[in-house]
XYZ file of C-alpha atoms in Angstrom:
742
model
C 97.450 -41.569 83.787
C 97.378 -45.344 83.492
C 95.728 -45.096 80.081
C 98.488 -42.745 78.968
C 101.176 -45.158 80.155
C 99.452 -47.982 78.320
C 99.296 -45.973 75.114
C 102.994 -45.087 75.410
C 103.960 -48.731 76.013
C 101.851 -49.836 73.062
C 103.473 -47.276 70.809
C 106.933 -48.335 71.984
C 106.157 -51.996 71.324
C 104.865 -51.153 67.892
C 107.964 -49.108 67.128
C 110.335 -51.871 68.294
C 108.394 -54.378 66.265
C 108.767 -52.247 63.178
C 112.532 -51.992 63.674
C 113.012 -55.754 64.215
C 110.958 -57.258 61.449
C 113.863 -59.081 59.749
C 116.582 -61.397 61.282
C 119.417 -59.273 60.014
C 118.114 -56.294 62.053
C 118.978 -58.100 65.337
C 122.622 -57.273 64.705
C 121.734 -53.569 64.960
C 119.945 -53.744 68.315
C 122.837 -52.051 70.141
C 122.917 -49.312 67.523
C 119.151 -48.751 67.908
C 119.534 -48.649 71.711
C 122.223 -45.912 71.598
C 120.175 -43.823 69.106
C 117.081 -43.953 71.321
C 119.201 -43.058 74.373
C 120.478 -39.920 72.605
C 116.915 -38.887 71.643
C 115.766 -39.348 75.233
C 118.629 -37.236 76.605
C 117.843 -34.483 74.093
C 114.131 -34.361 75.053
C 114.972 -34.234 78.797
C 117.377 -31.330 78.215
C 114.701 -29.302 76.329
C 112.146 -29.957 79.087
C 114.563 -28.708 81.736
C 115.311 -25.541 79.757
C 111.598 -24.809 79.328
C 110.825 -25.283 83.011
C 113.774 -23.034 83.991
C 112.534 -20.277 81.635
C 109.025 -20.434 83.173
C 110.456 -20.160 86.672
C 112.524 -17.082 85.719
C 109.385 -15.382 84.278
C 107.382 -16.028 87.452
C 110.193 -14.589 89.558
C 110.328 -11.385 87.464
C 106.517 -10.964 87.624
C 106.502 -11.212 91.396
C 109.153 -8.495 91.649
C 107.121 -6.116 89.421
C 103.965 -6.715 91.467
C 105.818 -5.763 94.661
C 107.067 -2.571 93.005
C 103.520 -1.651 91.743
C 102.078 -2.169 95.200
C 104.527 0.394 96.584
C 103.608 2.947 93.889
C 99.863 2.553 94.601
C 100.403 3.222 98.269
C 102.407 6.376 97.435
C 99.630 7.675 95.131
C 96.977 7.058 97.796
C 98.975 9.240 100.147
C 99.289 12.027 97.558
C 95.538 11.978 96.825
C 94.763 12.292 100.496
C 97.001 15.392 100.710
C 95.316 16.947 97.616
C 91.824 16.338 99.047
C 92.860 18.017 102.310
C 94.245 21.072 100.486
C 91.096 21.372 98.289
C 88.780 21.440 101.290
C 90.891 24.175 102.842
C 90.769 26.355 99.638
C 86.953 26.383 99.126
C 86.433 29.410 101.323
C 89.263 31.243 99.508
C 87.524 30.702 96.043
C 84.238 32.082 97.433
C 86.021 35.227 98.549
C 87.274 35.785 94.901
C 83.715 36.546 93.500
C 84.340 40.252 93.761
C 87.512 39.854 91.746
C 85.568 37.958 89.073
C 82.999 40.735 88.807
C 85.749 43.266 88.460
C 87.307 41.209 85.633
C 83.971 41.101 83.734
C 83.487 44.826 84.222
C 87.025 45.449 83.031
C 86.370 43.345 79.905
C 83.258 45.376 79.144
C 85.042 48.638 79.661
C 87.927 47.452 77.494
C 85.453 46.542 74.717
C 83.739 49.907 75.098
C 87.062 51.719 74.903
C 88.075 49.682 71.874
C 84.803 50.494 70.035
C 84.504 53.993 71.468
C 85.715 55.646 68.294
C 83.298 53.608 66.143
C 80.433 54.183 68.548
C 80.690 57.967 68.291
C 81.198 57.883 64.510
C 78.394 55.424 63.650
C 76.238 57.950 61.706
C 79.271 59.109 59.741
C 80.382 55.552 58.899
C 76.837 54.623 57.916
C 76.714 57.516 55.439
C 80.126 56.634 53.992
C 79.125 53.001 53.616
C 75.895 53.970 51.838
C 77.844 56.114 49.391
C 80.296 53.300 48.719
C 77.381 50.956 47.972
C 75.858 53.489 45.587
C 79.174 53.779 43.759
C 79.451 49.951 43.547
C 82.629 49.903 45.675
C 81.360 46.787 47.336
C 84.505 45.480 49.039
C 85.174 48.785 50.849
C 81.521 49.130 51.754
C 81.518 45.644 53.189
C 84.652 46.358 55.202
C 82.981 49.345 56.915
C 79.800 47.331 57.385
C 81.789 44.594 59.115
C 83.353 47.213 61.459
C 79.922 48.549 62.369
C 78.489 45.085 62.890
C 81.526 44.075 64.928
C 81.095 47.083 67.262
C 77.387 46.397 67.661
C 77.839 42.681 68.194
C 80.651 43.111 70.756
C 78.628 45.622 72.798
C 75.551 43.416 72.709
C 77.605 40.391 73.670
C 79.146 42.160 76.684
C 75.708 43.371 77.721
C 74.438 39.797 77.345
C 77.246 38.532 79.548
C 76.630 41.250 82.151
C 72.861 40.877 82.315
C 71.172 38.780 79.642
C 67.733 39.736 80.997
C 68.250 43.475 80.665
C 66.184 44.007 77.512
C 66.229 47.799 77.891
C 69.978 48.164 77.481
C 70.009 45.532 74.700
C 67.310 47.435 72.763
C 69.174 50.675 73.344
C 72.246 49.256 71.578
C 70.102 47.696 68.813
C 68.287 50.974 68.148
C 71.512 52.945 68.095
C 72.858 50.604 65.384
C 69.500 50.341 63.610
C 70.878 51.695 60.289
C 73.455 48.893 60.155
C 70.823 46.279 59.283
C 69.522 48.534 56.531
C 73.023 48.864 55.112
C 73.353 45.082 55.135
C 70.104 44.735 53.174
C 71.187 47.390 50.658
C 74.522 45.677 50.134
C 72.753 42.330 49.702
C 70.543 43.829 46.978
C 73.628 44.988 45.109
C 75.152 41.543 45.410
C 72.018 39.850 44.076
C 71.854 42.300 41.164
C 75.408 41.431 40.202
C 74.637 37.703 40.466
C 71.476 38.084 38.374
C 73.674 39.472 35.597
C 76.543 37.090 36.343
C 76.722 35.618 32.808
C 76.997 39.121 31.344
C 79.080 40.598 34.166
C 81.741 37.897 34.016
C 82.429 38.815 30.389
C 82.675 42.572 30.972
C 84.017 42.916 34.502
C 84.878 39.626 36.212
C 86.414 41.537 39.164
C 82.937 42.646 40.190
C 81.806 39.020 40.431
C 84.997 38.129 42.328
C 84.246 40.931 44.843
C 80.746 39.559 45.367
C 82.087 36.055 45.997
C 84.707 37.397 48.453
C 82.044 39.289 50.397
C 79.860 36.187 50.591
C 82.846 34.127 51.751
C 83.548 36.671 54.539
C 79.944 36.522 55.660
C 80.045 32.738 55.676
C 83.055 32.804 58.036
C 81.324 35.307 60.328
C 78.172 33.147 60.307
C 80.183 30.093 61.353
C 81.919 32.061 64.144
C 78.641 33.437 65.457
C 77.035 30.008 65.436
C 79.993 28.572 67.360
C 79.633 31.330 69.979
C 75.919 30.676 70.215
C 76.589 27.015 71.024
C 79.015 28.116 73.773
C 77.194 31.134 75.242
C 73.665 31.111 73.798
C 74.094 34.621 72.299
C 73.750 35.396 68.579
C 73.672 38.903 67.045
C 70.553 40.114 65.181
C 70.389 39.114 61.501
C 72.636 36.098 61.943
C 73.174 33.774 60.263
C 72.775 35.715 57.029
C 73.219 32.541 54.883
C 74.232 34.657 51.884
C 75.888 31.692 50.190
C 72.629 29.742 50.165
C 70.775 32.790 48.890
C 73.443 33.281 46.211
C 72.659 29.851 44.726
C 68.933 30.613 44.889
C 69.550 33.845 42.943
C 71.684 32.025 40.365
C 69.017 29.339 39.933
C 66.346 32.004 39.524
C 68.538 33.785 36.982
C 68.930 30.574 34.960
C 65.186 29.946 35.093
C 64.494 33.512 33.919
C 66.922 33.155 31.013
C 65.250 29.899 29.948
C 61.731 31.319 30.164
C 62.774 34.534 28.423
C 63.849 32.705 25.249
C 60.337 32.644 23.773
C 59.828 35.581 21.432
C 57.061 34.195 19.180
C 53.671 32.535 19.641
C 51.783 30.053 17.476
C 49.455 32.825 16.338
C 52.300 35.007 15.080
C 54.564 32.277 13.700
C 53.828 28.602 12.900
C 57.500 27.794 13.530
C 57.456 29.337 17.008
C 58.466 26.133 18.828
C 61.340 25.327 16.455
C 62.679 28.860 16.870
C 62.217 28.715 20.642
C 64.106 25.416 20.935
C 66.921 26.649 18.713
C 67.287 29.896 20.669
C 67.237 27.916 23.912
C 69.877 25.516 22.620
C 72.182 28.328 21.546
C 71.720 30.345 24.749
C 72.257 27.363 27.070
C 75.366 26.240 25.204
C 76.835 29.764 25.133
C 76.092 30.288 28.830
C 77.660 26.995 29.916
C 80.786 27.697 27.870
C 81.044 31.097 29.605
C 80.581 29.396 32.978
C 83.332 26.875 32.179
C 85.856 29.324 30.748
C 85.245 32.478 32.819
C 82.857 32.049 35.715
C 84.650 29.069 37.268
C 87.737 31.242 37.806
C 85.722 33.712 39.927
C 84.660 31.101 42.510
C 86.693 28.987 44.942
C 87.206 25.393 43.692
C 85.146 23.875 46.509
C 82.061 25.698 45.186
C 82.101 23.354 42.149
C 80.248 26.144 40.364
C 80.206 24.583 36.884
C 78.380 21.438 37.988
C 75.978 23.503 40.080
C 75.177 25.803 37.150
C 74.947 22.798 34.823
C 72.397 21.263 37.171
C 70.458 24.567 37.348
C 70.191 24.710 33.561
C 69.138 21.051 33.364
C 66.392 21.449 35.983
C 65.134 24.723 34.526
C 65.011 23.208 31.044
C 63.148 20.192 32.389
C 60.566 22.407 34.109
C 60.091 24.569 30.999
C 59.750 21.562 28.696
C 57.141 20.011 30.992
C 55.146 23.242 30.636
C 55.459 23.060 26.843
C 54.491 19.379 26.812
C 51.349 20.207 28.796
C 50.185 22.621 26.091
C 47.923 21.555 23.223
C 50.735 20.881 20.763
C 50.203 20.076 17.117
C 51.732 16.965 15.536
C 54.731 18.755 14.014
C 55.320 20.567 17.308
C 55.317 17.275 19.224
C 57.946 15.929 16.834
C 60.075 19.061 17.179
C 59.878 18.895 20.971
C 60.673 15.171 21.272
C 63.469 15.341 18.696
C 65.052 18.151 20.685
C 64.586 16.368 24.010
C 65.713 12.874 22.929
C 68.432 13.751 20.415
C 69.513 17.382 20.208
C 69.882 17.901 23.969
C 72.615 15.300 24.463
C 74.229 15.773 21.061
C 77.456 17.634 20.256
C 75.282 20.604 19.383
C 74.401 21.110 23.038
C 75.286 19.245 26.244
C 77.642 16.900 24.398
C 79.643 19.804 22.971
C 83.414 19.134 22.958
C 84.052 22.088 25.306
C 81.679 20.617 27.905
C 82.556 16.935 27.602
C 85.526 17.197 29.963
C 83.321 18.606 32.719
C 80.200 16.437 32.508
C 78.963 13.058 31.307
C 75.741 13.482 29.335
C 74.900 9.805 29.826
C 74.442 10.434 33.556
C 71.849 13.178 33.033
C 68.312 12.530 34.170
C 65.728 12.572 31.339
C 64.406 16.039 30.570
C 60.885 14.634 30.362
C 59.550 11.640 32.315
C 58.889 8.537 30.226
C 55.195 8.880 31.007
C 55.108 12.335 29.400
C 57.118 11.131 26.376
C 54.764 8.162 25.892
C 51.748 10.457 26.158
C 53.171 12.806 23.515
C 53.998 9.908 21.182
C 50.493 8.511 21.589
C 48.978 11.913 20.870
C 51.199 12.283 17.806
C 50.129 8.883 16.449
C 46.457 9.753 16.905
C 46.911 13.103 15.184
C 49.056 11.545 12.465
C 46.438 8.861 11.818
C 43.752 11.512 11.449
C 45.962 13.735 9.282
C 47.178 10.975 7.004
C 43.619 9.815 6.387
C 42.757 13.344 5.291
C 45.937 13.651 3.214
C 45.258 10.380 1.393
C 41.646 11.329 0.734
C 42.728 14.700 -0.631
C 45.438 13.089 -2.794
C 42.935 10.610 -4.247
C 40.400 13.392 -4.914
C 43.101 15.339 -6.758
C 44.011 12.237 -8.785
C 40.337 11.663 -9.645
C 40.124 15.169 -11.095
C 43.090 14.329 -13.310
C 41.200 11.304 -14.650
C 38.729 13.680 -16.293
C 41.385 15.608 -18.213
C 41.366 15.752 -22.007
C 45.122 15.217 -22.143
C 46.943 11.933 -21.650
C 48.659 11.233 -18.321
C 52.386 11.681 -18.024
C 54.716 8.794 -18.779
C 57.732 7.702 -16.759
C 61.251 7.360 -18.163
C 60.337 3.976 -19.682
C 57.236 5.343 -21.407
C 54.645 3.790 -19.060
C 51.603 5.894 -18.199
C 51.373 7.023 -14.587
C 49.771 9.626 -12.353
C 51.358 11.557 -9.521
C 49.344 9.722 -6.848
C 51.998 7.145 -5.784
C 54.689 9.822 -5.635
C 52.476 12.116 -3.533
C 51.423 9.317 -1.171
C 54.912 7.981 -0.579
C 56.408 11.433 -0.308
C 54.022 11.998 2.603
C 55.024 8.664 4.130
C 58.720 9.369 3.570
C 58.570 12.781 5.212
C 56.776 11.460 8.284
C 59.084 8.459 8.589
C 62.136 10.714 8.381
C 60.667 12.764 11.195
C 59.839 9.644 13.228
C 63.372 8.312 12.720
C 64.725 11.425 14.437
C 62.799 10.533 17.577
C 63.299 6.830 18.128
C 63.802 3.545 16.228
C 60.805 1.857 17.853
C 58.643 4.884 17.182
C 59.730 4.825 13.539
C 58.524 1.209 13.292
C 55.172 2.226 14.808
C 54.752 5.045 12.292
C 55.666 2.714 9.417
C 53.133 0.152 10.622
C 50.475 2.861 10.821
C 51.367 4.082 7.322
C 50.984 0.582 5.899
C 47.626 0.059 7.640
C 46.352 3.370 6.292
C 47.772 2.423 2.902
C 45.652 -0.708 2.836
C 42.485 1.253 3.680
C 43.401 3.817 1.054
C 43.877 1.131 -1.619
C 40.431 -0.307 -0.957
C 38.964 3.119 -1.621
C 41.220 3.457 -4.657
C 39.724 0.233 -5.962
C 36.191 1.528 -5.393
C 36.961 4.799 -7.163
C 38.448 2.981 -10.159
C 35.269 0.885 -10.431
C 33.131 4.042 -10.157
C 35.282 5.666 -12.860
C 34.530 2.748 -15.155
C 30.786 2.863 -14.406
C 30.683 6.569 -15.150
C 32.489 5.958 -18.441
C 29.984 3.298 -19.484
C 27.187 5.867 -19.306
C 28.841 7.781 -22.136
C 31.813 6.016 -23.714
C 32.972 9.242 -25.330
C 33.778 10.638 -21.865
C 36.295 11.023 -20.446
C 38.301 11.306 -23.617
C 41.398 9.674 -22.123
C 39.602 6.936 -20.165
C 41.799 4.137 -21.523
C 45.036 6.008 -20.864
C 44.087 6.873 -17.275
C 42.875 3.340 -16.588
C 46.290 2.158 -17.786
C 47.879 4.636 -15.397
C 45.725 3.256 -12.553
C 46.975 -0.270 -13.327
C 50.587 0.926 -13.519
C 50.211 2.753 -10.217
C 49.646 -0.617 -8.556
C 53.132 -1.744 -9.553
C 54.567 1.589 -8.422
C 52.788 1.210 -5.070
C 54.300 -2.273 -4.637
C 57.796 -1.027 -5.370
C 57.357 1.970 -3.076
C 56.099 -0.167 -0.181
C 59.074 -2.491 -0.606
C 61.442 0.475 -0.711
C 59.939 2.017 2.426
C 60.231 -1.231 4.372
C 63.792 -1.789 3.266
C 64.770 1.748 4.242
C 62.853 2.240 7.478
C 62.233 -1.209 8.950
C 64.529 -3.795 10.472
C 61.873 -6.506 10.129
C 62.693 -8.967 7.370
C 59.675 -11.238 7.651
C 56.465 -9.973 5.971
C 53.613 -8.959 8.280
C 49.858 -9.184 7.887
C 49.539 -5.679 6.420
C 52.060 -6.572 3.664
C 49.930 -9.471 2.462
C 46.780 -7.331 2.621
C 48.394 -4.568 0.564
C 49.725 -7.077 -1.975
C 46.291 -8.678 -2.323
C 44.461 -5.359 -2.698
C 46.922 -4.075 -5.283
C 46.602 -7.286 -7.292
C 42.825 -6.945 -7.198
C 42.946 -3.310 -8.319
C 45.324 -4.166 -11.171
C 43.308 -7.234 -12.201
C 40.056 -5.272 -12.249
C 41.734 -2.422 -14.137
C 42.954 -4.827 -16.798
C 39.488 -6.341 -16.932
C 37.938 -2.900 -17.429
C 40.346 -2.218 -20.289
C 39.526 -5.513 -21.960
C 35.833 -4.803 -21.495
C 36.423 -1.585 -23.424
C 37.997 -3.579 -26.235
C 35.190 -6.113 -26.415
C 32.514 -3.436 -26.339
C 33.985 -2.240 -29.640
C 34.156 -5.833 -30.902
C 30.558 -6.769 -30.084
C 29.240 -6.016 -33.577
C 32.020 -7.923 -35.294
C 31.850 -10.874 -32.926
C 28.142 -11.137 -33.655
C 28.967 -11.700 -37.372
C 31.035 -14.826 -36.671
C 29.632 -18.147 -37.833
C 26.766 -16.493 -39.685
C 25.710 -16.580 -43.338
C 27.462 -13.243 -43.822
C 30.653 -14.695 -42.307
C 30.435 -17.749 -44.569
C 30.039 -15.518 -47.608
C 33.306 -13.700 -46.834
C 32.863 -11.253 -43.937
C 36.008 -9.451 -42.799
C 34.868 -9.516 -39.152
C 38.012 -11.313 -37.922
C 40.239 -8.906 -39.825
C 38.468 -6.018 -38.103
C 38.708 -7.778 -34.731
C 42.466 -8.256 -35.149
C 42.990 -4.660 -36.272
C 40.909 -3.331 -33.363
C 42.719 -5.476 -30.795
C 46.100 -4.500 -32.161
C 45.097 -0.836 -32.131
C 44.063 -1.044 -28.484
C 47.215 -2.930 -27.602
C 49.279 -0.091 -29.010
C 47.963 1.839 -26.001
C 48.228 -1.217 -23.761
C 51.949 -1.288 -24.513
C 52.115 1.498 -21.918
C 51.127 -1.035 -19.234
C 53.917 -2.301 -16.995
C 54.879 -5.930 -16.666
C 53.598 -8.352 -15.521
C 50.182 -6.782 -16.091
C 50.772 -6.302 -19.837
C 51.553 -10.009 -20.288
C 48.541 -11.039 -18.232
C 46.349 -8.728 -20.314
C 47.595 -10.195 -23.567
C 46.935 -13.720 -22.333
C 43.469 -12.766 -21.109
C 42.636 -10.947 -24.382
C 43.718 -14.027 -26.340
C 41.576 -16.266 -24.145
C 38.526 -14.009 -24.421
C 38.773 -13.670 -28.232
C 38.946 -17.442 -28.633
C 36.152 -17.929 -26.101
C 33.934 -15.463 -27.978
C 34.721 -17.256 -31.230
C 33.820 -20.643 -29.744
C 30.676 -19.136 -28.176
C 29.677 -17.983 -31.661
C 29.992 -21.616 -32.831
C 28.002 -22.927 -29.859
C 25.171 -20.455 -30.483
C 24.372 -22.385 -33.698
C 23.985 -19.273 -35.795
C 24.591 -21.364 -38.917
C 24.074 -24.944 -39.998
C 26.173 -26.178 -42.903
C 24.091 -27.573 -45.713
C 26.748 -29.433 -47.661
C 30.228 -30.870 -47.526
C 31.460 -27.904 -49.559
C 30.071 -25.437 -47.021
C 31.584 -27.457 -44.160
C 34.959 -27.496 -45.864
C 34.767 -23.811 -46.693
C 33.712 -22.953 -43.141
C 36.371 -25.205 -41.593
C 39.107 -23.734 -43.750
C 37.987 -20.255 -42.783
C 38.052 -21.195 -39.087
C 41.574 -22.636 -39.408
C 42.707 -19.502 -41.205
C 41.153 -17.229 -38.601
C 42.650 -19.324 -35.777
C 46.036 -18.775 -37.388
C 45.266 -15.042 -37.594
C 44.572 -14.989 -33.859
C 47.710 -16.998 -33.122
C 49.845 -14.661 -35.220
C 48.272 -11.557 -33.655
C 48.790 -12.590 -30.070
C 52.289 -13.908 -30.661
C 53.047 -10.500 -32.068
C 51.526 -8.787 -29.022
C 53.006 -11.078 -26.377
C 56.534 -11.826 -25.280
C 55.306 -15.234 -24.060
C 55.528 -17.972 -26.684
C 53.633 -21.267 -26.942
C 51.948 -22.906 -23.980
C 48.271 -22.394 -23.234
C 48.027 -19.440 -25.648
C 48.649 -21.801 -28.601
C 46.305 -24.334 -27.066
C 43.455 -21.827 -27.134
C 43.730 -21.301 -30.897
C 44.155 -25.040 -31.370
C 40.655 -25.502 -29.939
C 39.237 -23.627 -32.963
C 41.302 -25.812 -35.290
C 40.117 -28.968 -33.502
C 36.491 -27.880 -33.923
C 37.174 -27.078 -37.604
C 38.476 -30.603 -38.050
C 35.142 -31.936 -36.778
C 33.355 -29.793 -39.354
C 35.812 -30.632 -42.140
C 35.455 -34.394 -41.850
C 33.781 -35.810 -44.978
C 33.098 -39.367 -43.797
C 30.351 -39.341 -41.144
C 31.320 -42.815 -40.011
C 34.599 -41.391 -38.658
C 32.839 -38.577 -36.866
C 32.988 -40.381 -33.513
C 36.788 -40.663 -33.731
C 37.179 -36.961 -34.508
C 34.860 -35.985 -31.681
C 36.688 -38.394 -29.380
C 39.989 -36.690 -30.255
C 38.451 -33.305 -29.438
C 37.205 -34.557 -26.067
C 40.602 -36.049 -25.199
C 42.323 -32.721 -25.901
C 39.718 -30.637 -24.064
C 38.272 -32.733 -21.229
C 36.176 -29.839 -19.879
C 33.884 -30.100 -22.964
C 30.318 -31.002 -22.103
C 27.577 -32.978 -23.828
C 25.709 -29.876 -24.958
C 28.887 -28.564 -26.604
C 29.149 -31.726 -28.742
C 25.453 -31.588 -29.576
C 25.870 -27.968 -30.687
C 28.879 -28.837 -32.865
C 26.984 -31.686 -34.495
C 24.040 -29.376 -35.047
C 26.247 -26.820 -36.804
C 27.792 -29.567 -38.916
C 24.299 -30.214 -40.214
C 24.590 -33.849 -41.427
C 24.429 -35.744 -38.117
C 20.996 -37.135 -37.487
C 19.394 -37.803 -34.113
C 20.460 -41.417 -34.038
C 24.078 -40.592 -34.893
C 24.237 -37.848 -32.247
C 22.783 -40.181 -29.631
C 25.201 -42.943 -30.580
C 28.217 -40.615 -30.397
C 27.214 -39.281 -26.976
C 26.534 -42.748 -25.569
C 29.781 -44.095 -26.940
C 31.746 -41.184 -25.486
C 30.073 -41.743 -22.144
C 31.111 -45.381 -22.197
C 34.633 -44.877 -23.530
C 35.681 -41.449 -22.482
C 39.393 -40.933 -23.239
C 41.745 -40.057 -20.371
C 42.377 -36.334 -19.949
C 45.589 -34.438 -19.357
C 45.976 -32.919 -15.944
C 46.630 -29.245 -15.116
C 45.386 -27.890 -18.446
C 43.631 -24.575 -18.806
C 39.875 -25.093 -19.335
C 38.492 -23.831 -22.640
C 34.863 -24.935 -22.720
C 34.056 -24.723 -19.009
C 32.650 -21.172 -19.099
C 30.993 -21.471 -22.533
C 27.248 -21.885 -22.337
C 25.040 -23.317 -25.059
C 21.572 -21.803 -25.546
C 19.289 -24.651 -24.559
C 16.169 -25.370 -22.591
C 17.848 -28.292 -20.875
C 20.248 -28.171 -17.937
C 23.899 -28.598 -19.098
C 25.694 -31.682 -17.923
C 29.217 -32.998 -18.147
C 30.057 -36.170 -20.002
C 29.884 -39.015 -17.528
């Protein structure tokens, strides 16, 4: 308390100090004092009012407690009087047992009297009910059946109440009504028959289905009532609960399953398209049935049955079970595709479960998969294995067919641009296209897998294609007269490489989302380039086999005397290149360049073989002029054959001219300079090449040759970089090992 007082005093001092901080505030001290006095009076008045209110509440509470105490005492007195009266009435209740027994007996007699008419007419009612069932008057039959069951159940219940242990009397009643249970079973059979044909019945006579549903609803109510009585009394009539509603759904589910299984009319042995037909029939039947359920059957059932969703679920589960059976069979590749396409695409499409008439009732996206992912993966894996095996066989068969065409005596067909071709690329990529279209129907990822497999098989196929082309050439070399159209078909083989490239690119663009090239792309590109390069080489070999005789005349005495070997070479090359015009770019340009290179190389080889040695300046001049002329012939020929101008092709012919200049030189003292110019232009020239040239020239002695070689070795001119070698692959017949100029 003291601490509180101290805190209050401190606060007051602080407050006064804050009000009197300046001298001019001392004039307002009286004003401050009156204001604080008013605040104090106000606080005291509120405290008094609060205390008075609390005192009034306490006074009221005490009054109510006194009143409650009086009420409790009055109730205690009343309870004592009730307890006294209850003890006095116990003996009176015991004396009323006889009255109770009389009441029970009266109830039994009343029940017997009430059912007396039915009891005596049971056989007659049973017969009438049976006739009504036979005539399909189900509602009336059920009404009479309910009356019979009600009479039986009431009598058995009263007997149970009278003496539940009296089995004799209970069996007597049960045996008397024995036919009633039989009638119930007969009626149930009729109901199940109607439900088994519900899809058909609802179209022809929906009232029959309505009657069945009404009967089942009645039985459900009776079942609930009997179960309630069992919980209260322990008694339940025989045959209860019937649970006809539960059995109704079992019958409907069995009916759906039967309709699904009954769709198969063909087998693989009788029809290769059996699965496609089965799936189409199933699709049509399921869609038609569900539309009937939505538009007609729903109206025959109470809303709380939710019959459409139940039937929808029945069809989904039955389809799933049937498709699992089909998936477990030994399906062929095309059958696997048909099944998976139907399962993954058709089932949820607008052609079936996504049909506009069904969309309002169900969400196809919420449906469980018809086949587990494990089963789908297994089928896809099996398809890929089968497809790999099949496509290997297809490609082998296609290549064998193409090989037979190579032996024909007629030229291969030409495309719209006039280039020779065979049907092999079209056949191969038609197979790929068909299988990729099928794979695309299943799944995007699966389509990529099939494309990857196609490209891998394509690479293996191209390696065999390369081997077969080489074998074709070897066979031709045994007898160059056969096959008659060897050149034309070899051109077609080269052109096919370009077609294969374009087709691969087209397939990837159409069926793959991958932009970056993969390993198989590079392998295919490399193999195709090798096949085309070897094909072009084989064609050029064919040309040079015909030129062998004429090439052997170059730089000989016969040549010097005026042989027309080069004229024949040019005519022969041009004649062949009339056929080679049917080769697609860029192979045709590469062939022209290679033919030019090989002709010049063979010409230079003829020089290096030292078939002739000029005896005089006149012979050297005549020979050199002839070489320059023939070099110009080659240049003119290959410019005519090629769309490429200048560059290395001109450089090749210039090598012949440069050699001719060495031969044409009349002053031997300048021979070193001419040879030095040749070396500077063609740095790949070797020592033996120069020795051969000097030997052909015929006027360079041993000392001069040695001096020229030594001088070149000491002062070799700088060479141009990145130039095509001319002399590198030309060998000079010699007993010594060739060596480059140092």
